[in-house]
Each structure stands twice: as structure tokens, then as C-alpha cells.
Coordinates of C-alpha atoms and ligand atoms in Angstrom, one line a residue:
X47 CA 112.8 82.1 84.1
X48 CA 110.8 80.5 87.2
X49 CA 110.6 76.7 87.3
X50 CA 107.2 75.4 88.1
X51 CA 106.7 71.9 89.4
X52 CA 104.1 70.0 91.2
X53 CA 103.8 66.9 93.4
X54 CA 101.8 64.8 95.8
X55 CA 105.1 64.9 98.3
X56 CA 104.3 65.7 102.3
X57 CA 105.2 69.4 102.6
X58 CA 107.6 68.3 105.3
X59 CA 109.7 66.6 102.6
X60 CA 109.3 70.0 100.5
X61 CA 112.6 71.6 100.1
X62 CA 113.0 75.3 99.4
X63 CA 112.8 78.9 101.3
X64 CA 109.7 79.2 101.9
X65 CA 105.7 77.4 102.2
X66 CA 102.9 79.5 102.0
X67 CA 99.8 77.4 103.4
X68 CA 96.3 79.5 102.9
X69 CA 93.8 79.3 105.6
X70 CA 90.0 81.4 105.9
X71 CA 89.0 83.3 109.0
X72 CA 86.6 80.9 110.1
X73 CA 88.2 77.4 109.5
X74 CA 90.0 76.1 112.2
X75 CA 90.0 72.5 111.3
X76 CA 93.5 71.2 109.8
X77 CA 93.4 69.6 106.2
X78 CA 95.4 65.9 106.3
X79 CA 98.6 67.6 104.6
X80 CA 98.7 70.2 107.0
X81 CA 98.1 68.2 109.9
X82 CA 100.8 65.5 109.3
X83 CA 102.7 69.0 109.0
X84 CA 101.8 70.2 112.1
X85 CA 102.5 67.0 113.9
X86 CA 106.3 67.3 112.5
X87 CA 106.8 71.5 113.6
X88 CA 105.3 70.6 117.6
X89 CA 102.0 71.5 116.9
X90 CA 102.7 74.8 115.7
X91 CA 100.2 75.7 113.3
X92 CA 97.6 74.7 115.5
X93 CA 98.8 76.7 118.3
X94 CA 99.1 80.1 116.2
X95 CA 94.9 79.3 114.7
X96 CA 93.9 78.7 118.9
X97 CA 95.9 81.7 120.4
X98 CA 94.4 83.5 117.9
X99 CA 97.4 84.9 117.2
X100 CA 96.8 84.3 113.5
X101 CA 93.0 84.5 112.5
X102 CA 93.3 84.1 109.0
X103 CA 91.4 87.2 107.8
X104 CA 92.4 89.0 104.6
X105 CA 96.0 90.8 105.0
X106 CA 96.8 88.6 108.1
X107 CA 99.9 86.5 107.7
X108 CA 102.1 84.7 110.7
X109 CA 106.1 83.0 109.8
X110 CA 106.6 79.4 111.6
X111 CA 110.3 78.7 111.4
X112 CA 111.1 74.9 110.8
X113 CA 114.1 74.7 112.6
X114 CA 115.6 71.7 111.1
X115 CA 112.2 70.0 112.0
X116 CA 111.7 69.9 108.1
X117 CA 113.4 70.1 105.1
X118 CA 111.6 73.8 104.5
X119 CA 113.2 76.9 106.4
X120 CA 109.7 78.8 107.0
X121 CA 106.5 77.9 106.4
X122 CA 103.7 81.3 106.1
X123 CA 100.1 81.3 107.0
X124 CA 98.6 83.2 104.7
X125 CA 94.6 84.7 105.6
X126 CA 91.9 84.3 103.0
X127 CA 89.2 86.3 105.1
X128 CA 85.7 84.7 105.2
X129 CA 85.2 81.6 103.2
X130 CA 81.6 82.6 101.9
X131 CA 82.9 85.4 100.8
X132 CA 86.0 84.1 98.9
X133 CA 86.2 84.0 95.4
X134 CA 89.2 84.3 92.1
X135 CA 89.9 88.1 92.8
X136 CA 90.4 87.4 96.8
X137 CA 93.0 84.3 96.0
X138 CA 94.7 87.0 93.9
X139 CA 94.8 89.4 96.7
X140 CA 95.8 87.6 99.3
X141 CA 98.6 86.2 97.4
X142 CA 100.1 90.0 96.9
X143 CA 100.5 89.6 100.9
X144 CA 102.9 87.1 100.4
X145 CA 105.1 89.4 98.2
X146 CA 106.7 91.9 101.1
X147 CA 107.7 88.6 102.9
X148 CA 109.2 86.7 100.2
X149 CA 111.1 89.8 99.2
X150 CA 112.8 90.0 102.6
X151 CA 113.3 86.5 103.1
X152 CA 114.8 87.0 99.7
X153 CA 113.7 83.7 98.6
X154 CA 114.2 81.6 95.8
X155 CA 112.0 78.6 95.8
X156 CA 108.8 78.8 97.3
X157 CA 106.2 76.1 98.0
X158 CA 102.2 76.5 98.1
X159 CA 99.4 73.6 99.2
X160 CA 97.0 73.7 96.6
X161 CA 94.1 72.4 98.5
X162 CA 90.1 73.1 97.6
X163 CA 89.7 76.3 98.7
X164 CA 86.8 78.2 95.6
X165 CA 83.7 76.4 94.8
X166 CA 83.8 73.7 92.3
X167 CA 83.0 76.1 89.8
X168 CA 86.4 76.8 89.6
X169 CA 89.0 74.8 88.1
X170 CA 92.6 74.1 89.4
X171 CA 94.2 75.4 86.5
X172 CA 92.3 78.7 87.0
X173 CA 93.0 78.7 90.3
X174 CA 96.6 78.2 89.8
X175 CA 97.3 80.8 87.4
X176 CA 95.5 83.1 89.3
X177 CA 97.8 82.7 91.8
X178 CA 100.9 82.9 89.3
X179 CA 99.4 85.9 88.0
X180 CA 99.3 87.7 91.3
X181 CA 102.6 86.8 92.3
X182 CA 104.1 88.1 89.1
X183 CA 102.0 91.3 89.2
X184 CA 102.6 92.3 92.3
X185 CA 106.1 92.2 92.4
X186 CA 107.0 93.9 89.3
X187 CA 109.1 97.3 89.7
X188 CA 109.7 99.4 87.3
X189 CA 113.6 100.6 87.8
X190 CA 114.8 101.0 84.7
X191 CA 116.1 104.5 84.9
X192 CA 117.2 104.1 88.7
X193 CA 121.0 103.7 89.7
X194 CA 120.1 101.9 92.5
X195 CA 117.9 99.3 91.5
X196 CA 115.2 98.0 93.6
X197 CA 115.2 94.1 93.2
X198 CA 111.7 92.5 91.5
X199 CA 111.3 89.5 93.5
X200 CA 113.6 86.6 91.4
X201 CA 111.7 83.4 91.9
X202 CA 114.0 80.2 91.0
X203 CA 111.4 78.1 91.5
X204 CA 107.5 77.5 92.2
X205 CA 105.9 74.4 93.9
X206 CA 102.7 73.1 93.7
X207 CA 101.8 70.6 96.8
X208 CA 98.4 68.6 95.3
X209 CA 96.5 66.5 96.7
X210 CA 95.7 64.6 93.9
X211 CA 98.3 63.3 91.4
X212 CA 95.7 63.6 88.7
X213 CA 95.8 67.4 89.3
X214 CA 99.7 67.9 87.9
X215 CA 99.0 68.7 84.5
X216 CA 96.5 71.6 85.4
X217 CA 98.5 72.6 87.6
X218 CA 101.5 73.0 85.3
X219 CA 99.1 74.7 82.9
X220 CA 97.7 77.2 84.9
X221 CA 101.2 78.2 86.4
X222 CA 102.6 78.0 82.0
X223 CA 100.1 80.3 81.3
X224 CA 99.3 82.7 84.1
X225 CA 103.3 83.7 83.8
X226 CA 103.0 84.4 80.1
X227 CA 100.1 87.0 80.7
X228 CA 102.0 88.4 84.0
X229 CA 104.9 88.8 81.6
X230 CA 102.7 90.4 79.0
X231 CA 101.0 92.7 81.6
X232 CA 104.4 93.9 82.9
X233 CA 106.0 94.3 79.2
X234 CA 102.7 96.8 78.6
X235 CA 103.6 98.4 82.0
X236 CA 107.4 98.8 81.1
X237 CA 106.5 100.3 77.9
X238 CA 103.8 102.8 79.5
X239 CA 106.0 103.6 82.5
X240 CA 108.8 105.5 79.9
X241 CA 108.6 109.0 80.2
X242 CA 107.5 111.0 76.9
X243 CA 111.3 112.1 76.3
X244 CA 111.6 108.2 75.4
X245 CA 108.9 106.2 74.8
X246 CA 108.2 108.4 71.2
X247 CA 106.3 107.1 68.7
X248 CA 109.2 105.8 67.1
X249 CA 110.2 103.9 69.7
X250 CA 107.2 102.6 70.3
X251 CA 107.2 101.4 66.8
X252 CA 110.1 99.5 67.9
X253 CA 108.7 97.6 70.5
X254 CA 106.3 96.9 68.5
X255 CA 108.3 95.8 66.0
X256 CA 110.6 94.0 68.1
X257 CA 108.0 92.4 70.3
X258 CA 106.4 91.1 66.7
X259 CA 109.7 89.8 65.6
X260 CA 110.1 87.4 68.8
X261 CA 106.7 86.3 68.5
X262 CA 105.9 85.3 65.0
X263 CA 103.6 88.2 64.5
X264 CA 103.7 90.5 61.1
X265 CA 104.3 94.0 62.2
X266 CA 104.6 97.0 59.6
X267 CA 104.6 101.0 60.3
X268 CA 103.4 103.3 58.2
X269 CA 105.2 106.2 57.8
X270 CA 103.2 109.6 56.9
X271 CA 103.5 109.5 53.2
X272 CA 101.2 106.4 54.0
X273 CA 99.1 108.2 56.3
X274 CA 98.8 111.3 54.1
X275 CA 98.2 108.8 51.5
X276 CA 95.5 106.9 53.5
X277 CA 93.4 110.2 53.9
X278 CA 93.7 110.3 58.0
X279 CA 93.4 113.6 58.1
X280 CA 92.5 114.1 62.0
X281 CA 95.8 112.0 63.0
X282 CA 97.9 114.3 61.3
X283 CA 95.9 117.3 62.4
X284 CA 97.3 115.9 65.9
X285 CA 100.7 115.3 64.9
X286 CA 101.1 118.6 63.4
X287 CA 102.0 120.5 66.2
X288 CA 105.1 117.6 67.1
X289 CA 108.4 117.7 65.8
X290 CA 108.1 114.0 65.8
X291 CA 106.6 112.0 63.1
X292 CA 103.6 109.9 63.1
X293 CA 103.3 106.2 63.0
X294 CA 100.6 103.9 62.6
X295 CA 101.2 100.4 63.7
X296 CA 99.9 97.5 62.6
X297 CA 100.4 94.0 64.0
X298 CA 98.7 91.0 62.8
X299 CA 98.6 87.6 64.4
X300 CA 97.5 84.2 62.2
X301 CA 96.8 81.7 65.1
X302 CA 94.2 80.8 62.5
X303 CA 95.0 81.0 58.5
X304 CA 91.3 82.2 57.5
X305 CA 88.1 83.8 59.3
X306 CA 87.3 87.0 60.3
X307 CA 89.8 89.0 62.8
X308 CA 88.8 90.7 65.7
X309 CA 91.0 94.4 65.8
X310 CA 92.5 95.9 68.8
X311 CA 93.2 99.6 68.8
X312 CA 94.8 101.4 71.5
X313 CA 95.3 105.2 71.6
X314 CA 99.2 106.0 71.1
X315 CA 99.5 109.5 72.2
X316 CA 103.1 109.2 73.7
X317 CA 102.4 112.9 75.3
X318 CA 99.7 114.7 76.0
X319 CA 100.1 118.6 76.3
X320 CA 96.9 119.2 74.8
X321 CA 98.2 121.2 72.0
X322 CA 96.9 125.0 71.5
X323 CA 94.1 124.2 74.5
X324 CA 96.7 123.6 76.7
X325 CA 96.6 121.7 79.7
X326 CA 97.0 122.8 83.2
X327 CA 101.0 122.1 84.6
X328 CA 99.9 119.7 87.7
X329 CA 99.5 116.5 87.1
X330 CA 100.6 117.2 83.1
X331 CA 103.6 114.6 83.6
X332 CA 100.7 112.0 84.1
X333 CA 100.6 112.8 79.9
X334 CA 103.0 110.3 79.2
X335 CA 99.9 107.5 80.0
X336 CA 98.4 108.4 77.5
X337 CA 99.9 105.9 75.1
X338 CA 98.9 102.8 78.1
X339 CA 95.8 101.9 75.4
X340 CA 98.4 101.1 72.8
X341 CA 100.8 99.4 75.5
X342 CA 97.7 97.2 76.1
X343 CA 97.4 96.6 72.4
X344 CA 101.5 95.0 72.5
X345 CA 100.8 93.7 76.3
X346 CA 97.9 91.1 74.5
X347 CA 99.4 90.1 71.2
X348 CA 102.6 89.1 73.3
X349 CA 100.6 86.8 75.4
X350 CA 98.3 86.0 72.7
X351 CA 101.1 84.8 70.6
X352 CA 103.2 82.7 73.7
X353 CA 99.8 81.5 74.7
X354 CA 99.4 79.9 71.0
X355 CA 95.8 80.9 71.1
X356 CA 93.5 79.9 67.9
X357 CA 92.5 83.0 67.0
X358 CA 93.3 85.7 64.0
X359 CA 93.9 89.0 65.7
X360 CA 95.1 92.6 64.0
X361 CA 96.6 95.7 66.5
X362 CA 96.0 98.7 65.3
X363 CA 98.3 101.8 67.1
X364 CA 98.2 105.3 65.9
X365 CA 101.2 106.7 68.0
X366 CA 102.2 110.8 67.9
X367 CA 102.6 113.4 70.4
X368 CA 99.9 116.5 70.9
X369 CA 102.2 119.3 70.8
X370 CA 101.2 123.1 71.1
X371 CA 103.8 125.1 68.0
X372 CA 103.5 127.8 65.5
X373 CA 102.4 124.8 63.1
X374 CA 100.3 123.5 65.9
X375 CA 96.3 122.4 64.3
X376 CA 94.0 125.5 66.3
X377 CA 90.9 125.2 68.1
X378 CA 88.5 126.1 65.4
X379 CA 90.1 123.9 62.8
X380 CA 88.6 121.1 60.6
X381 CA 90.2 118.2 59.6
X382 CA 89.1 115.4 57.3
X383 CA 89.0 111.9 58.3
X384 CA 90.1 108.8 56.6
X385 CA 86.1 107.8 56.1
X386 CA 85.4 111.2 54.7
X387 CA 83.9 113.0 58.1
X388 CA 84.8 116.2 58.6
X389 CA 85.5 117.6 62.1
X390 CA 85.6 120.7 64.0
X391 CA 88.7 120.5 66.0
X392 CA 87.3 122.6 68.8
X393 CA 89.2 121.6 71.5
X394 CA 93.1 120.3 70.4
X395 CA 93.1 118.7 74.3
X396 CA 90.1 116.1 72.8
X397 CA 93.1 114.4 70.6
X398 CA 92.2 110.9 71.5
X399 CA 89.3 110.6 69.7
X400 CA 90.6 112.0 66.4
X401 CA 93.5 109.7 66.1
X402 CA 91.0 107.2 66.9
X403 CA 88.7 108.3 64.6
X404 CA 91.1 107.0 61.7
X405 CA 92.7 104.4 63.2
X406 CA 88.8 103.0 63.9
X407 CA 88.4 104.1 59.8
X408 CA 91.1 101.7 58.9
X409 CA 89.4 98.8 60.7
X410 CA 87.2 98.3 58.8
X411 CA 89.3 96.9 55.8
X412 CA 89.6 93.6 57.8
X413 CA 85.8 93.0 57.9
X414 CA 86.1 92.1 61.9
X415 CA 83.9 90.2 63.8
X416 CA 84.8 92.5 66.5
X417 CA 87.0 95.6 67.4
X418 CA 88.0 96.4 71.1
X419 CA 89.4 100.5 71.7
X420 CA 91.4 101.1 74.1
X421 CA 91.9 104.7 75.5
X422 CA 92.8 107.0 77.9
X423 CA 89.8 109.1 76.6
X424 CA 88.7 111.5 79.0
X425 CA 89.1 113.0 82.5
X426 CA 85.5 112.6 82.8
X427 CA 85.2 108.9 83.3
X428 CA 87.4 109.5 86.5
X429 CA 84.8 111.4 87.7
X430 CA 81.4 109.0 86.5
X431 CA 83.8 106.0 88.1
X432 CA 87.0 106.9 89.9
X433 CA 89.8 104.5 89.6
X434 CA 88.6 101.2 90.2
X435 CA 86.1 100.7 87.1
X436 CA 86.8 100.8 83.1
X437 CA 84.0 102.3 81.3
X438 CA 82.7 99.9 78.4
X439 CA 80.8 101.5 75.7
X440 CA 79.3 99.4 72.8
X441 CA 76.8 98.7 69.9
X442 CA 76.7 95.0 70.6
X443 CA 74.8 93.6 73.4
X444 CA 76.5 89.9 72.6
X445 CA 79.8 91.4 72.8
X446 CA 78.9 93.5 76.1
X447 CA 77.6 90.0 78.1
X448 CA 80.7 88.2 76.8
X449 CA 82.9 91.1 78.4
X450 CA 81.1 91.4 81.3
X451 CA 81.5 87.1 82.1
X452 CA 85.4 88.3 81.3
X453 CA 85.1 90.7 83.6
X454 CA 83.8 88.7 86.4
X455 CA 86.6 86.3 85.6
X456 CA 89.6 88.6 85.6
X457 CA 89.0 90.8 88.2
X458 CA 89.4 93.2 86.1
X459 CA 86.4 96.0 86.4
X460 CA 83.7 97.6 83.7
X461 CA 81.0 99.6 84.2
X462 CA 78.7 100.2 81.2
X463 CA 77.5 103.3 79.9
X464 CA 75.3 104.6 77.0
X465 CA 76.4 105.4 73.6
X466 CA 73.0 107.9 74.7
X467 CA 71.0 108.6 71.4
X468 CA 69.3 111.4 73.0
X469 CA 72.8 112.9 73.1
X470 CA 74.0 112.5 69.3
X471 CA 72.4 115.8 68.1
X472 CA 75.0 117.6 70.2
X473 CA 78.1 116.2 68.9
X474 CA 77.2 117.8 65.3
X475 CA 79.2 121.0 64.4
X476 CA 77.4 123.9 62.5
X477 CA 80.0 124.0 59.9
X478 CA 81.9 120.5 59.6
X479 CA 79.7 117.0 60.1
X480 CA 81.0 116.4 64.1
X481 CA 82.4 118.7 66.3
X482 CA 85.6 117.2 68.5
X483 CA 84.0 118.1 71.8
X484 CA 79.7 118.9 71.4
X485 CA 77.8 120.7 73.1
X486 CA 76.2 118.3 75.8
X487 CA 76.3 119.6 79.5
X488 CA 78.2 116.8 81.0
X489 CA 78.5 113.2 80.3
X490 CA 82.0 113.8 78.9
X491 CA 82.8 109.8 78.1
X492 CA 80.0 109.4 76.7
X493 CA 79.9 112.1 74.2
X494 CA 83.7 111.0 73.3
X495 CA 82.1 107.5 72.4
X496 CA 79.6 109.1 70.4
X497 CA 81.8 110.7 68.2
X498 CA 84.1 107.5 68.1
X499 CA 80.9 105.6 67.0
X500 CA 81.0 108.0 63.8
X501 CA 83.9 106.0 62.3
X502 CA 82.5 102.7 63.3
X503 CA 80.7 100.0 60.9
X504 CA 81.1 96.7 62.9
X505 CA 80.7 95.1 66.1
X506 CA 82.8 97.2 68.7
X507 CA 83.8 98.4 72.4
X508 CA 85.6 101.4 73.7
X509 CA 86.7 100.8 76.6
X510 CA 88.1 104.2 78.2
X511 CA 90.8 103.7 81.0
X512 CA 91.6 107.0 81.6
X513 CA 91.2 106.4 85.2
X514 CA 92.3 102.4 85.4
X515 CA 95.3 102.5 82.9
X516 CA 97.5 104.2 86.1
X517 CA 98.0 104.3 89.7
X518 CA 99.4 107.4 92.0
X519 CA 98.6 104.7 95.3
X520 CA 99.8 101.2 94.9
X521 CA 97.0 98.5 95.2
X522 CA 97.3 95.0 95.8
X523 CA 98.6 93.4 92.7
X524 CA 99.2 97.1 91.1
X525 CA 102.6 98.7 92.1
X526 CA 102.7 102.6 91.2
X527 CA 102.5 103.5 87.8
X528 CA 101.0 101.9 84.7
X529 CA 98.8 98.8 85.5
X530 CA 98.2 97.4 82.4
X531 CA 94.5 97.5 83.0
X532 CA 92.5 95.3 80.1
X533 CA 95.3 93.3 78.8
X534 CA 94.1 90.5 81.6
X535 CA 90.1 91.5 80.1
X536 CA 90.5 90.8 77.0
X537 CA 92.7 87.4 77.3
X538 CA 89.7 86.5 79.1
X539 CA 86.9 88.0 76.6
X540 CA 89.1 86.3 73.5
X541 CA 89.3 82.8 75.2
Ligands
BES1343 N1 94.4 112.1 77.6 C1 93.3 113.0 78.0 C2 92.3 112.3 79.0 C3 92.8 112.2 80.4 C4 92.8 113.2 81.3 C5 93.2 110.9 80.8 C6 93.2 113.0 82.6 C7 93.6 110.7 82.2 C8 93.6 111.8 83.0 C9 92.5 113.4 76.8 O1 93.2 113.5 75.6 C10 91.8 114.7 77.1 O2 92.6 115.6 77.3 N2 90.5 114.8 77.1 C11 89.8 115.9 77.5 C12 88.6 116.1 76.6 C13 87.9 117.4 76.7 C14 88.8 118.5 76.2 C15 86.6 117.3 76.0 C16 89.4 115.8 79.0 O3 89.1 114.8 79.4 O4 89.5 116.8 79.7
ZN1344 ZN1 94.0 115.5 75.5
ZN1345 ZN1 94.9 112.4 75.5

């Protein structure tokens, strides 16, 4: 576990491996800590900003080697780009920079100035754990079924150079917290990662359970007796083509004895063949993302839990695989859901929506003042806004501006789109109430959040991250592979 202190000491009486000082494009003027630095290494620093050699933009990064001259062995200059244009989400950016360095230099204490760099807006403790955030983000691998494992970047130690003593305890606080979500983001991104041969839903139920257990959170799985029991009729239309049972999960957190929850339900599909309408073979192994909403679900009661948050909070997972068999459900099929709507299972590939469809159902029995969905929906949200942007979809404006501040604040993108009335007629089946897929031309995200919208009687957002939940192309702060997209959201939205 990394040790995180802070102190008002010179940075040339800083011990450790490394000091990472941050500095814009268009700033050439030193701050007094740096400059008393400077004076110690020869002038330096201000030799690398003249030259030119090191500009400061975004990406641009330059090693000063101490040399005995203090008590640290290197000392990076790290760019920030342009200073209006700086913000939380460039802090976090550049800071991924940083990461290919400290991984060769293979260091194990590391030092960073914390001087004013984002309006005043901004507080240090924010700033701070965005930075703790980013560092543990970025460096997470995910080697677990490698022989030769790729080291994740072991920090001992992290330093915070202030400039204000009175700054220590925000400090301390934003670097506390910003590596219990890290920790919860990559925990989500561990579980997602698991290919479909192991991450079943029975093991997910125990992660779940397990990750309950060491948090003080009450976890239970029902079995399908219950689920037969409970009437969710379209979740085991799903499962019935798997040899593996079906669990539904639920977690519930107390941070707060009474009050109403809010409910967090991520889609658990722990492979997605499509079933009878089969998918396509490229790209199929991708399928095994398609439990990353319910990995979020874990990812935020962890962090919600360490972080001690005041809240009451209930995770809902429906977890099976969509498996094509001889006992398979057909396209054609109807299925009853737990609310008592029927629906034409026209396309077995549209899964998502009918395990949602009962697992949204069962919500309701906590009365919430909010539920958030979160799902790797549809294809066609990749297509409406590629890879950078969640869609939201919601029947609360309040909720919507609250997400969208938490958006802003994370980094984390949403784009809104319609729950479309105009579009409702065509999600009605001539035989059964809905039909899985409708008949609108198009609009394929939005047609899925129609149908969702069927099951719901509260506040609520889906949020589909079909195209955010994964990466094929590493991007700063995301490494290959699940990204645990939305955990970081909603800490934000709950707060
Ligand atoms: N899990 C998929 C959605 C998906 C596809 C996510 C590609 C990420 C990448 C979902 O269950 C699905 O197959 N949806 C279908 C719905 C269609 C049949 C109406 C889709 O998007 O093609
Ligand atoms: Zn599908
Ligand atoms: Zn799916």
C-alpha cells in the first residue's frame, strides 16, 4: 500500500527516486520553490525552459539528473500545455506521462510540487486526488493470466511538496481518497478483464460476495428457484440457452440506517453469443465485456464503502450467459416479466435489455430516490458517439443536471439522448405488450431505453457504455481492456 505524505520541506531536501515539477507552455517564470531548486542543480531548470529544449506543452517531459547536488536522484519536468486552456481532466492527463518514466526508472518514492496551477475554483484536495487517481489508473495492467508478468508500477511512497502548511490535511485527503476509487476502478477492470470461461456468473457472485464481506456490505444471491419464484421471466428466457445458472445479486450498503436508497444496476451478461440470432465470429471475444455494467456496480460500492460515504445504496446484478442450444429461448418467443409485461423476444442478441427489464422490476421494492443502469446495451451507441462519450438516457431532468456537473468534474463523458416519445409506438409487438427490438428505422439506443423505461416507476438513468466500458487502443489513463468507465461518474454524481 503507497504511503502518502506531505510537507513544506525545499524539494532539495526531498529524498526519494524521483520529482515531478509541472510547468505550462507559456510560463517561463520560476515559482520561489523551484527557483531555490534551480539555484542548487546550476541553473538547470532554467536552462532546459530558455533552450527550449523543454516547452512545457502537453506530452512534453525532459529528466534533470541531481548528481549528488540534492538529496533527489532525478527531478522531471512535466508539460501542462497552455494555461488557459488547463483544467482537472488535463492535470489527469498529463500525469499518465509521468507513468512510462517512473516505470523505467523503476522508482519507489516519488515527489510532486503542488503549487497553484487550476483556477481557484478548484480545491487542493481535488486537485490532489486527481492526480492520485491518474497515477493509479494509468498504470494498472492486467497480467493475471500471463507467466511473465508485466510489473504495475509499485509506488512505496508519494510526496506532496506544499507551499502552505495549512494545505497538509487536503492534501492527505485527496491522495486517501483518490487511491481508494483508483483501487475500485481497477478491481471493476480486473473483474471485466476475465475471459467468459472464468468470470461466470458464479464467480461473479463471488466477487461480489467476497468484495461485500471485506467491506461491511450485505450481499445475498438468489438462486433460480428465487428467480422462478420472483416471476423474472425474461432473465431466464436469457439463461435458458446456458448450461450455467442464473444469479441475481444483490448488495446493499447502510452508510445511513433510514431514507430512501438510490439502486445501481449493471447488466451481468458474462458472455455474449447472442443466442439463436447469433452474432458474427470477429470481434465476438469482445462478449466477455458485457458484464463491465455489473463490474461497475462492485467497482462503486467498494469505494463507496472504504470512502465511508453517508449514503444508503442497493446493487442490483442480474449475471447469466446468452447461449445459442437446443433449449436456447427462439426469436419469436415471449416471455413474461417480473412486472407482468410480456415480450416478444424477437431478436435473442437484444438480451441486455430483458435481463434488465427484471432486474429494473425488482427496484422498485426499495422505493428509490434514484436508480442508475449500467449497460453495454447496444452497438448502436458506438455509432451515435464512438468511444469517447456514454450515452445518458433519463426521465428526470434534476437527476440529468446533477450528472452532467459529475460529468464535468470526472472527466468522465455523457452525451444525452431522448427517451423519443414519437418513437414509443414502435417498440409495441402485435401479439405480446413490447417487442425486444421495435420497429423504428435507426436510433438503436434509444429504442433499447424505451423499452427499459417499460419496467421503470422512479427517478432513473441508463447510461449505455457499450462503446466506453472497453478499449482496443490504450488512452491516457486507460490501458487496453476494460476501463471501468462510470464508476468515477457516479462517485461524483453520489457526493
Ligand atoms: N452486448 C450487445 C451490445 C454491444 C455490441 C456492445 C457491440 C458492445 C459492442 C447487446 O446485447 C446486443 O447485442 N445488442 C444488439 C441489439 C440489436 C439486436 C437490437 C446490437 O446492438 O446489435
Ligand atoms: Zn446481445
Ligand atoms: Zn449483450
Amino acid at each position: 500500500m503507497t504511503k502518502f505524505t506531505a510537507s513544506t520541506q525545499p524539494l532539495e531536501q526531498t529524498e526519494g527516486d524521483v520529482i515531478i515539477l509541472k510547468f505550462f507552455e507559456d510560463e517561463k517564470k520560476l515559482e520561489p520553490k523551484v527557483k531555490e531548486l534551480d539555484q542548487k542543480l546550476d541553473g538547470e531548470i532554467s536552462e532546459l525552459l530558455q533552450s527550449g529544449d523543454f516547452d512545457g506543452q502537453m506530452k512534453n517531459t525532459a529528466t534533470i539528473y541531481s548528481h549528488g547536488r540534492i538529496k533527489t536522484k532525478r527531478i522531471v519536468l512535466l508539460g501542462l500545455g497552455k494555461k488557459k486552456d488547463f483544467n482537472l481532466d488535463k492535470l489527469r492527463e498529463a500525469i499518465t506521462y509521468t507513468l512510462p518514466m517512473l516505470k523505467k526508472f523503476k522508482a519507489k518514492s516519488i515527489s510532486i510540487l503542488l503549487s497553484k496551477i487550476l483556477p481557484h475554483s478548484t480545491d487542493l484536495k481535488t486537485t490532489v486526488q486527481a492526480m492520485t487517481e491518474s497515477i493509479f489508473l494509468s498504470s494498472y495492467v492486467f497480467a493475471e493470466y500471463k507467466n511473465l508478468k508485466e510489473k504495475r508500477v509499485d509506488l512505496e511512497s508519494i510526496h506532496f511538496v506544499l507551499n502552505q502548511a495549512a494545505h497538509k490535511a487536503n492534501a492527505q485527503k485527496g491522495a486517501h481518497d483518490g487511491l481508494i476509487i483508483a483501487n475500485a476502478v481497477n478491481f471493476s477492470r480486473d473483474l471485466a478483464n476475465r475471459p467468459g470461461n472464468h468470470m461466470t456468473p458464479q464467480a461473479l457472485a463471488d466477487a461480489a460476495i467476497q468484495m461485500a464481506r471485506q467491506n461491511k456490505i450485505k450481499c445475498r444471491v438468489l438462486e433460480k428457484s428465487e428467480i422462478k419464484k420472483l416471476g423474472m421471466g425474461a432473465f431466464l428466457g436469457v439463461n435458458q440457452g446456458s448450461p450455467l445458472d442464473p444469479k441475481f445479486i444483490v448488495l446493499e450498503y447502510f452508510g445511513k440506517k433510514t431514507g430512501q436508497p438510490t439502486v445501481l444496476v449493471g447488466k451481468g451478461i458474462t458472455f455474449d453469443t447472442g443466442g439463436i440470432s447469433i452474432k458474427p465470429s470477429r470481434k465476438m471475444e469482445e462478449m466477455k465485456f458485457d458484464m463491465c455494467g455489473a463490474a461497475n456496480v462492485l467497482g462503486i460500492m467498494k469505494a463507496v464503502s472504504e470512502l465511508k460515504l453517508p449514503y444508503r445504496l442497493v446493487g442490483l446484478i442480474p449475471a447469466t450467459e446468452n447461449m445459442p442450444s437446443g433449449e436456447a429461448i427462439k426469436p419469436g418467443d415471449i416471455v413474461k416479466a417480473m412486472n407482468g409485461k410480456t415480450i416478444q423476444v424477437t431478436n435473442t442478441d437484444a438480451e441486455g435489455r430483458l435481463i434488465l427489464a427484471d432486474a429494473l422490476s425488482y427496484a422498485a421494492r426499495y422505493k428509490p430516490k434514484a436508480v442508475i443502469d449500467y449497460a453495454t446495451l447496444t452497438g448502436a451507441v458506438i455509432v451515435a458517439l464512438g468511444t469517447d462519450y456514454t450515452a445518458a438516457l433519463t426521465n428526470d431532468e434534476k437527476l440529468f443536471s446533477k450528472l452532467e456537473k459529475a460529468s464535468k468534474q470526472s472527466g468522465e463523458k455523457i452525451w444525452r439522448l431522448p427517451l423519443a416519445e414519437s418513437y414509443r409506438e414502435k417498440i409495441k409487438s402485435p401479439i405480446a405488450d413490447i417487442d425486444n427490438i421495435g420497429t423504428q428505422e435507426g436510433a438503436g439506443t434509444i429504442t433499447a431505453g424505451l423499452i427499459l423505461q417499460e419496467f421503470v416507476t422512479y427517478p432513473w438513468i441508463h447510461l449505455d457504455i457499450a462503446g466506453t466500458a472497453w478499449t482496443t487502443a490504450p488512452q491516457p489513463g486507460k490501458p487496453i481492456g476494460a476501463t471501468g468507465e462510470g464508476i468515477r461518474l457516479t462517485l461524483e454524481f453520489l457526493k
